[in-house]
PDB file of C-alpha atoms in Angstrom:
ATOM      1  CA  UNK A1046     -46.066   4.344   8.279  1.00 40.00           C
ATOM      2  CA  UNK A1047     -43.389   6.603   9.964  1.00 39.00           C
ATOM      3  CA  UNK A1048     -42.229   5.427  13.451  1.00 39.00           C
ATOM      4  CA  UNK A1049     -42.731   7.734  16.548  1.00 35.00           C
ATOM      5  CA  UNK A1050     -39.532   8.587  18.404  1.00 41.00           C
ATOM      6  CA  UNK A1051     -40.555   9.742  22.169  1.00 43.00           C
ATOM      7  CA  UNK A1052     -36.759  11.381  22.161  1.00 48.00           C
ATOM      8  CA  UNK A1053     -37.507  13.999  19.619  1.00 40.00           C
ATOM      9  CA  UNK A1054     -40.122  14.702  21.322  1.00 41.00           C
ATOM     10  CA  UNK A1055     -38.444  15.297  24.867  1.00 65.00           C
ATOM     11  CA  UNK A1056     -35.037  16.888  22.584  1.00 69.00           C
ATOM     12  CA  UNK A1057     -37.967  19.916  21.903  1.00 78.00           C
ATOM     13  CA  UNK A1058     -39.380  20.000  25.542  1.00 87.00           C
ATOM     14  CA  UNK A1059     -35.613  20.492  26.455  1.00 88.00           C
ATOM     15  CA  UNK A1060     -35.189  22.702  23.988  1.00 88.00           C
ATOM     16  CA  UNK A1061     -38.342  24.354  24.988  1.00 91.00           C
ATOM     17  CA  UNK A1062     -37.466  25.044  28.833  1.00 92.00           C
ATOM     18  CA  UNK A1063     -33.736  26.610  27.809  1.00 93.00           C
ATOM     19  CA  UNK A1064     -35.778  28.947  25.215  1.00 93.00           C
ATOM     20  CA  UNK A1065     -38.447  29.934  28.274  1.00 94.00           C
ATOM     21  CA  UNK A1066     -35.508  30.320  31.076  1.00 94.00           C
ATOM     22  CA  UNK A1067     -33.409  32.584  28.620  1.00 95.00           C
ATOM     23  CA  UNK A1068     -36.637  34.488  27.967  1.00 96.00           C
ATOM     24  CA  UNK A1069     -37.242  35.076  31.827  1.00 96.00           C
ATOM     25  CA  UNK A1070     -33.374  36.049  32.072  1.00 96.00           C
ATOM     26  CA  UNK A1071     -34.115  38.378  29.578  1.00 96.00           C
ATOM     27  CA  UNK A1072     -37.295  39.573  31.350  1.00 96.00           C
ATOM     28  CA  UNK A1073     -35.791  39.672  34.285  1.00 96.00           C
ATOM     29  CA  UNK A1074     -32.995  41.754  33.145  1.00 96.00           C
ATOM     30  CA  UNK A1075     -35.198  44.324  31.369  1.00 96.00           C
ATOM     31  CA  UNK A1076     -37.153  44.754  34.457  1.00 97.00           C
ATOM     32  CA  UNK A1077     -34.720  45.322  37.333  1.00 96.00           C
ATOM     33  CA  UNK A1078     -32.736  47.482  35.024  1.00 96.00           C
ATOM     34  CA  UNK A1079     -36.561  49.875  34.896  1.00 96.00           C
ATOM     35  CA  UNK A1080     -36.744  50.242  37.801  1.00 96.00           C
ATOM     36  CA  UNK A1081     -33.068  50.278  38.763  1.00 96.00           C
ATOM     37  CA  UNK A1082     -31.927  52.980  36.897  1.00 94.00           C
ATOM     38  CA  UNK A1083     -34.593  55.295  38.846  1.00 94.00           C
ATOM     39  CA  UNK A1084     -33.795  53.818  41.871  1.00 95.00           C
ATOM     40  CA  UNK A1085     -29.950  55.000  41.210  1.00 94.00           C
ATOM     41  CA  UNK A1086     -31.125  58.175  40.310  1.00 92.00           C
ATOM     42  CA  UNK A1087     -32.808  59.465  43.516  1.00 93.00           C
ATOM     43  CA  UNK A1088     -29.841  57.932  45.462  1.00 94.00           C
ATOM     44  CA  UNK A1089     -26.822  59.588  43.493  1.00 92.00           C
ATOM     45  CA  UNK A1090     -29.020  63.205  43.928  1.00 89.00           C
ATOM     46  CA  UNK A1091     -29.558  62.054  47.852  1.00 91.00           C
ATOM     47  CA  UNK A1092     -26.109  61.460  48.187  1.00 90.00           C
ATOM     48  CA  UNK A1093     -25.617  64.624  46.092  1.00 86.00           C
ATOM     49  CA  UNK A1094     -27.899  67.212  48.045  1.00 84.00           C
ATOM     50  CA  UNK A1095     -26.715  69.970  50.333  1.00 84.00           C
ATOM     51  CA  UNK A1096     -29.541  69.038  53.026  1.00 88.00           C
ATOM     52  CA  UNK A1097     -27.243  66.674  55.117  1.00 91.00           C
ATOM     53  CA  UNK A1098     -29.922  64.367  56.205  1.00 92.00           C
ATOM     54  CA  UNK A1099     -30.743  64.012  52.491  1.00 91.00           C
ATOM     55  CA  UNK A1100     -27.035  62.754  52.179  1.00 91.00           C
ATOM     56  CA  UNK A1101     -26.680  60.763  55.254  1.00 94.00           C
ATOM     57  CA  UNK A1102     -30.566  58.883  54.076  1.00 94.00           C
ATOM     58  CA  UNK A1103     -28.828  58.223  50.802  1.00 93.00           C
ATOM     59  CA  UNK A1104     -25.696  56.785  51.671  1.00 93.00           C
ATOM     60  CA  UNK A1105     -27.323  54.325  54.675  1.00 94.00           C
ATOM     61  CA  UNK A1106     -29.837  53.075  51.921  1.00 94.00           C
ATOM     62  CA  UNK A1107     -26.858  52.506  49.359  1.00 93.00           C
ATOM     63  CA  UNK A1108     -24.378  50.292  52.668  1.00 93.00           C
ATOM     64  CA  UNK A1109     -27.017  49.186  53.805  1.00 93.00           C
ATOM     65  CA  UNK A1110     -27.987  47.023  50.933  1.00 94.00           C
ATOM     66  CA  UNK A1111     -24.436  46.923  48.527  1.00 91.00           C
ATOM     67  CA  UNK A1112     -23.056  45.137  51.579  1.00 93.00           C
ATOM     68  CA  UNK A1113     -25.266  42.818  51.730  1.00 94.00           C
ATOM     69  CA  UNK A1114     -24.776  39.571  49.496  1.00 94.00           C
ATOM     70  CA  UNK A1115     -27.922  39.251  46.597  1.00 94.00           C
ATOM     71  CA  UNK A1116     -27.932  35.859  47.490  1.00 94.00           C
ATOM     72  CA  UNK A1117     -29.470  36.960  51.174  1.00 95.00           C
ATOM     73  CA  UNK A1118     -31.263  39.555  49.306  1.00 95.00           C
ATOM     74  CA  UNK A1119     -32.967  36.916  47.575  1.00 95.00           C
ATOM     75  CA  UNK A1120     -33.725  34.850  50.275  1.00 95.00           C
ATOM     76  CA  UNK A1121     -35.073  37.546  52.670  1.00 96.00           C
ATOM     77  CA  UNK A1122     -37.281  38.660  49.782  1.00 95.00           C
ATOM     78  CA  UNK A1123     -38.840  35.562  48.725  1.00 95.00           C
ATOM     79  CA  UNK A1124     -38.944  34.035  52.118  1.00 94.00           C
ATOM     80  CA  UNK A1125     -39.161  37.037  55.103  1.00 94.00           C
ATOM     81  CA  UNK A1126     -41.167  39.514  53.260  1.00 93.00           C
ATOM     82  CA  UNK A1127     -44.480  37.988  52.296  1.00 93.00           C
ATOM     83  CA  UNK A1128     -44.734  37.335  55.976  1.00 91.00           C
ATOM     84  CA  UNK A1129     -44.693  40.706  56.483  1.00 92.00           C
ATOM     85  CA  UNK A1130     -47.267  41.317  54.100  1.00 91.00           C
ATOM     86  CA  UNK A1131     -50.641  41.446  55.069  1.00 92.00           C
ATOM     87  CA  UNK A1132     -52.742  38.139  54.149  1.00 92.00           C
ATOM     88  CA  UNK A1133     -54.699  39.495  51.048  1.00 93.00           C
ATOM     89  CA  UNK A1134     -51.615  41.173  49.773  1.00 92.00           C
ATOM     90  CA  UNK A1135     -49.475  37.753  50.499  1.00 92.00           C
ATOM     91  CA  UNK A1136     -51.850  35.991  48.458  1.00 93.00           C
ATOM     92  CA  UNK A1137     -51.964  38.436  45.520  1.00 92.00           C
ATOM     93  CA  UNK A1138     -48.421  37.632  45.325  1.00 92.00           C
ATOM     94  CA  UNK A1139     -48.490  33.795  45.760  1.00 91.00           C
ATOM     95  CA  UNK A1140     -50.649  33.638  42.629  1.00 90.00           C
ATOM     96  CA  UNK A1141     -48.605  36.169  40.297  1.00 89.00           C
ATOM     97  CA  UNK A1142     -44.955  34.595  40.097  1.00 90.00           C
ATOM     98  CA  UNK A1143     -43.728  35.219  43.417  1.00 93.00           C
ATOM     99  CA  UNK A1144     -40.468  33.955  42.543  1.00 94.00           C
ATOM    100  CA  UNK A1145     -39.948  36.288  39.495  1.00 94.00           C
ATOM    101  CA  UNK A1146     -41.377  39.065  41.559  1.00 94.00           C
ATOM    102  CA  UNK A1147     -39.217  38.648  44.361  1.00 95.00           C
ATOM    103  CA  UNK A1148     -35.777  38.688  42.490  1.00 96.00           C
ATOM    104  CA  UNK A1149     -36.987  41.336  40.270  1.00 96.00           C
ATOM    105  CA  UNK A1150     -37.428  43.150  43.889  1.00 96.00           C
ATOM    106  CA  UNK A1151     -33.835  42.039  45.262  1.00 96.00           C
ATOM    107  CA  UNK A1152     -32.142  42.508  41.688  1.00 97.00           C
ATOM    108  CA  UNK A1153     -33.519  46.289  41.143  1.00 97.00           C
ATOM    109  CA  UNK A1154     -32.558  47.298  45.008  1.00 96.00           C
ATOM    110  CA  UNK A1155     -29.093  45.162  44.596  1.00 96.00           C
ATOM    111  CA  UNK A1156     -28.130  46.971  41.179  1.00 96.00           C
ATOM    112  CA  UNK A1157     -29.443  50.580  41.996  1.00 95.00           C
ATOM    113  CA  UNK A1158     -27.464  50.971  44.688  1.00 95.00           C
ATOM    114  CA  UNK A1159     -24.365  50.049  42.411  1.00 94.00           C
ATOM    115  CA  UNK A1160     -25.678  52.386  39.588  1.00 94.00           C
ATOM    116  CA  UNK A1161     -26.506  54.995  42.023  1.00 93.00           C
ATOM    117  CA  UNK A1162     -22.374  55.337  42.497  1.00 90.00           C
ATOM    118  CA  UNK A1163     -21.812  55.350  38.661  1.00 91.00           C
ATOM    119  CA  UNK A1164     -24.849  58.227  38.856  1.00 91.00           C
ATOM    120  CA  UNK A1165     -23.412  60.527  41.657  1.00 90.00           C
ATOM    121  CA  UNK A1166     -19.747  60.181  40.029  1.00 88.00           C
ATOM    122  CA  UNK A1167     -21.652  61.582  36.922  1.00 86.00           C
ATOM    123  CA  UNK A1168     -23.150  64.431  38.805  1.00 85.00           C
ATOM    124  CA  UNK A1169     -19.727  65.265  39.802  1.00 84.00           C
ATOM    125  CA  UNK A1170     -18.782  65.485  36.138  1.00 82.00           C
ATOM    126  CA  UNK A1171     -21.014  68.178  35.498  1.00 81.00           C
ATOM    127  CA  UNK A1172     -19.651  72.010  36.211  1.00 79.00           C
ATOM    128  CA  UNK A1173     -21.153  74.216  38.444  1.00 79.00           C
ATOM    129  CA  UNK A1174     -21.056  76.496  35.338  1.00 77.00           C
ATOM    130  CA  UNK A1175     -23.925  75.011  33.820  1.00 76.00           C
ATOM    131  CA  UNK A1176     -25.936  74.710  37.066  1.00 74.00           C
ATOM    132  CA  UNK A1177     -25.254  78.842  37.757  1.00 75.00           C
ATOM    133  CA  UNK A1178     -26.839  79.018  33.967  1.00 80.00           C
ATOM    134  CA  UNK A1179     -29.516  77.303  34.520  1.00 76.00           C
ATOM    135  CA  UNK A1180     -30.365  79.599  37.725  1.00 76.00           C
ATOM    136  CA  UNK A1181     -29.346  82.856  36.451  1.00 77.00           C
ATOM    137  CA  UNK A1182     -31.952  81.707  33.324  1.00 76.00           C
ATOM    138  CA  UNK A1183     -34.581  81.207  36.214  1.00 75.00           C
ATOM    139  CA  UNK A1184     -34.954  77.563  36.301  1.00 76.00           C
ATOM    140  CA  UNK A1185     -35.718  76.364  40.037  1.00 76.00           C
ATOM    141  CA  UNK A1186     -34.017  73.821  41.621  1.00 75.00           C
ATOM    142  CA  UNK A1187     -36.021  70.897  40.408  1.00 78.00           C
ATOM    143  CA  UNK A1188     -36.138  72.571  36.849  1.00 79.00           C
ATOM    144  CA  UNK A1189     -32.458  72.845  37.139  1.00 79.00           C
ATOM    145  CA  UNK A1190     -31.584  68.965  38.111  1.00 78.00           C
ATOM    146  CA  UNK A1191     -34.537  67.681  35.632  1.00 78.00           C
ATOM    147  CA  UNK A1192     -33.355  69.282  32.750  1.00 77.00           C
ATOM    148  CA  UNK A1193     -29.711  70.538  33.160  1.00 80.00           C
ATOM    149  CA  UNK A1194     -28.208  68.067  35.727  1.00 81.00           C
ATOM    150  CA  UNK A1195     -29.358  64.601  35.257  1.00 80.00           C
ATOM    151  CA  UNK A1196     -29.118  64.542  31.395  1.00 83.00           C
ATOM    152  CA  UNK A1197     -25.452  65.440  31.690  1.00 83.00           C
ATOM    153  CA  UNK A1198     -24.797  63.473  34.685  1.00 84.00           C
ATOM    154  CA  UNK A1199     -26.117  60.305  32.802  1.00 82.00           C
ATOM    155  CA  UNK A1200     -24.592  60.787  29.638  1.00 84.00           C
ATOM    156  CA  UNK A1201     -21.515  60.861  31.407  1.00 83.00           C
ATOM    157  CA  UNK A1202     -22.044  57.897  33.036  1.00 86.00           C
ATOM    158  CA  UNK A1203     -23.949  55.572  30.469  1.00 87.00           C
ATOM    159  CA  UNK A1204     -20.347  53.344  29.942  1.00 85.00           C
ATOM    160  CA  UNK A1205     -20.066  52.384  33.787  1.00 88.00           C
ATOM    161  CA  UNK A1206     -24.216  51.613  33.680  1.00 91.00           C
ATOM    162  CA  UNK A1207     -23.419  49.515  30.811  1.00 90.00           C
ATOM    163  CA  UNK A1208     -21.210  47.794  32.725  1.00 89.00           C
ATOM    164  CA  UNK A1209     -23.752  47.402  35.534  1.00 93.00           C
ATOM    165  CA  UNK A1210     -26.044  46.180  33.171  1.00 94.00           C
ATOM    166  CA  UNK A1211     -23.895  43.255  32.516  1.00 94.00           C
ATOM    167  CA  UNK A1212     -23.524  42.683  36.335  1.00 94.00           C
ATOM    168  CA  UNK A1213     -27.085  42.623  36.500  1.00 96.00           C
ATOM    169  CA  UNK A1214     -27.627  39.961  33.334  1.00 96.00           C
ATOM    170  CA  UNK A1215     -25.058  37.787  34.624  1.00 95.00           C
ATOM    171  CA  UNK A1216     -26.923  37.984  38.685  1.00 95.00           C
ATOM    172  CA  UNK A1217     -30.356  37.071  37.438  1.00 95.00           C
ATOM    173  CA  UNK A1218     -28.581  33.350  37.405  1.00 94.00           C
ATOM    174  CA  UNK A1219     -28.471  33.543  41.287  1.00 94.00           C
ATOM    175  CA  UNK A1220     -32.779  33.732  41.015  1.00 94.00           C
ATOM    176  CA  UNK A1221     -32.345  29.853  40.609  1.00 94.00           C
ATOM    177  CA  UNK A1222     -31.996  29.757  44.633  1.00 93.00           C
ATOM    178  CA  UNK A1223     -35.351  31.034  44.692  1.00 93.00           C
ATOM    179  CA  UNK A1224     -36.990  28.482  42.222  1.00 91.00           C
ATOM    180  CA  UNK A1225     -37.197  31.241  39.865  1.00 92.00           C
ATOM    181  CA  UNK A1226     -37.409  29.102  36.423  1.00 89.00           C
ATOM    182  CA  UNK A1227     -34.843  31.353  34.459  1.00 93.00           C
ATOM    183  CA  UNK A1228     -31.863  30.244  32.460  1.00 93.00           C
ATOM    184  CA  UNK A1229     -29.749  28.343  34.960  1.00 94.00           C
ATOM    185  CA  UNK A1230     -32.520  26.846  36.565  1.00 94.00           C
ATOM    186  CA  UNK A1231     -33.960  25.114  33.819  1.00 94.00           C
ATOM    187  CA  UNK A1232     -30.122  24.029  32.344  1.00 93.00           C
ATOM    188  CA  UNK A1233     -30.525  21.792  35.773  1.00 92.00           C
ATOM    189  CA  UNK A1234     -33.896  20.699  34.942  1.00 92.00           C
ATOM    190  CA  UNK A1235     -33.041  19.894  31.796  1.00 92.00           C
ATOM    191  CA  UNK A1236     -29.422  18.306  33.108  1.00 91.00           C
ATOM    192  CA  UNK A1237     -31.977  16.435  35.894  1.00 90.00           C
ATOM    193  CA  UNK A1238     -34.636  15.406  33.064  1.00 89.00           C
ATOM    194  CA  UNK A1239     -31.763  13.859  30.504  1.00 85.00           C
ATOM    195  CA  UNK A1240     -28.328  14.016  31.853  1.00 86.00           C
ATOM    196  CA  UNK A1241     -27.370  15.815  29.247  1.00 85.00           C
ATOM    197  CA  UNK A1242     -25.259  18.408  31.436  1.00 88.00           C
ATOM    198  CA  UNK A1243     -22.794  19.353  28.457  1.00 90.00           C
ATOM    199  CA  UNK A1244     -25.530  20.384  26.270  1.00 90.00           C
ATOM    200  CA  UNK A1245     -27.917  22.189  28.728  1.00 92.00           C
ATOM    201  CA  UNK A1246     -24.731  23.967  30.512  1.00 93.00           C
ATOM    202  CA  UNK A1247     -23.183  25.299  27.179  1.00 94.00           C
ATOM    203  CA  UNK A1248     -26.250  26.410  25.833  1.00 93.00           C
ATOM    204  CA  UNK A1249     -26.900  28.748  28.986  1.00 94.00           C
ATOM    205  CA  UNK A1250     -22.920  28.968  29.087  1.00 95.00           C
ATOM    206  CA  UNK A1251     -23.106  30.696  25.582  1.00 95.00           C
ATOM    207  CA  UNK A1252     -26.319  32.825  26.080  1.00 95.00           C
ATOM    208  CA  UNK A1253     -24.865  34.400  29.189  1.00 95.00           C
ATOM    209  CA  UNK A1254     -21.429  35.250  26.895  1.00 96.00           C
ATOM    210  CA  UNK A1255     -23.499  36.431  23.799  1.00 96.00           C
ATOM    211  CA  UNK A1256     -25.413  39.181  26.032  1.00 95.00           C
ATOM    212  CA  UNK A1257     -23.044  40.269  27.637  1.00 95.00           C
ATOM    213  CA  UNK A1258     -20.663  40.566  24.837  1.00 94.00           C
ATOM    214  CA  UNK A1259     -23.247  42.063  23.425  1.00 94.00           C
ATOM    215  CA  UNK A1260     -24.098  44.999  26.105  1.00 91.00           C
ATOM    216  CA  UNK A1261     -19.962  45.200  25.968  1.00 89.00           C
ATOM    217  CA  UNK A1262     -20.417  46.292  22.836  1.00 90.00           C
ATOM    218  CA  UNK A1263     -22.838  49.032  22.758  1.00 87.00           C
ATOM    219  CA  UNK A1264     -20.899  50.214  25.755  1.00 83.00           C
ATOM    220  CA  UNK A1265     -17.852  50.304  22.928  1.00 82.00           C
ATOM    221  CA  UNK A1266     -19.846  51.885  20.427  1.00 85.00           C
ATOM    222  CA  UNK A1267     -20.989  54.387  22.462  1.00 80.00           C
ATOM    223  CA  UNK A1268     -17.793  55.656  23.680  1.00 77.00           C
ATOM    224  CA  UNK A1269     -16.343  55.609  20.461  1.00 79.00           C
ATOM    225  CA  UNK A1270     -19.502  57.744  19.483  1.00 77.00           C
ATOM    226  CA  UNK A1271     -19.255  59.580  22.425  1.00 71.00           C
ATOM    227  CA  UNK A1272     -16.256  60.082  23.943  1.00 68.00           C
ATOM    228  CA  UNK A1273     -15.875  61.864  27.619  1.00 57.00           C
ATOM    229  CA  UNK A1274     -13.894  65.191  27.274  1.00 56.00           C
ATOM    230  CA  UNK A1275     -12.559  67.020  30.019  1.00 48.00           C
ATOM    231  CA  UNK A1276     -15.277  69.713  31.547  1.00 48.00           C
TER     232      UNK A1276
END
């Protein structure tokens, strides 16, 4: 009759909680970067616009919250704003995950600012050239930056976004703070559950190297595919 070992079991619960907080890392990631990357786009064209109070909206919105550490982000988001909240609405959110909503909140605001820099330095790249074409073909202004400016201007600047996308992988870690059960939050449980801090820590230690290494690379690839000549 085989003999039941209680530590395999508990070696797969461990095993278990990295697997769910590198999946929620993951998740995390993908979602912030959504709704990120449209965030970034409507500041880089505010900071872009002729209309100066489009420009001066734009720019408070991007120092108002880049100089602001995500670790306060964080905190006023999961702790000051469902206060704010009216009571039905706080309670929606205290039964859906308010700890993953909350940094998904702070991480999108936190990394669209930064990508809305990499955006507008984009915009810049494009030549007036090709926005007289699009006029002088009788594209309106919205036609114009839908479909003539803002494919360029991201093209240009899909290395730098890359880059921020690494930023952002490597800041869902600070979500632990929160009680947000990602990657480094459930090394410590697992460190907590077993002391078994050199496997738990080099198991998130690796993941957060593989991804980004990974993101590096498709940032090499596609520079090597698509490399930035001068306008």
């Amino acid at each position: 009759m085989p003999v039941f070992d209680p530590g395999i079991l508990q070696s797969g619960q461990y095993h278990d909680w990295l697997v769910q907080g590198l999946v929620l890392s993951l998740q995390l990631t993908a979602a912030s970067f959504v709704l990120a990357l449209p965030l970034g786009a409507v500041l880089a064209l505010m900071r872009s616009a002729q209309a100066a109070p489009l420009r001066a909206a734009g720019a408070s919105v991007v120092e108002a919250v880049r100089n602001v550490p995500l670790l306060a982000h964080l905190l006023f988001w999961y702790f000051a704003f469902p206060e704010l909240l009216p009571e039905a609405a706080r309670e929606f959110l205290y039964a859906h995950n308010p700890e993953a909503v909350c940094a998904v909140i702070a991480l999108s605001l936190y990394s669209g600012v930064h990508m809305a820099e990499d955006i507008r330095s984009g915009i810049r790249a494009v030549p007036p050239s090709q926005l007289e074409a699009a006029r002088s073909l009788g594209l309106g202004r919205l036609a114009t930056v839908r479909l003539v400016l803002l494919p360029q201007a991201l093209r240009a600047a899909v290395p730098p976004l890359l880059s921020q996308t690494v930023n952002l992988w490597k800041d869902t870690s600070v979500a632990t703070v929160i009680g947000a059960a990602e990657m480094m939050y459930q090394a410590a449980r697992v460190e907590t559950a077993s002391f078994r801090s050199a496997e738990a820590f080099t198991f998130a230690t690796l993941a957060y190297l593989t991804v980004s290494l990974l993101i590096s690379l498709a940032a090499h690839l596609y520079q090597r595919r698509y490399p930035v000549r001068p306008a």
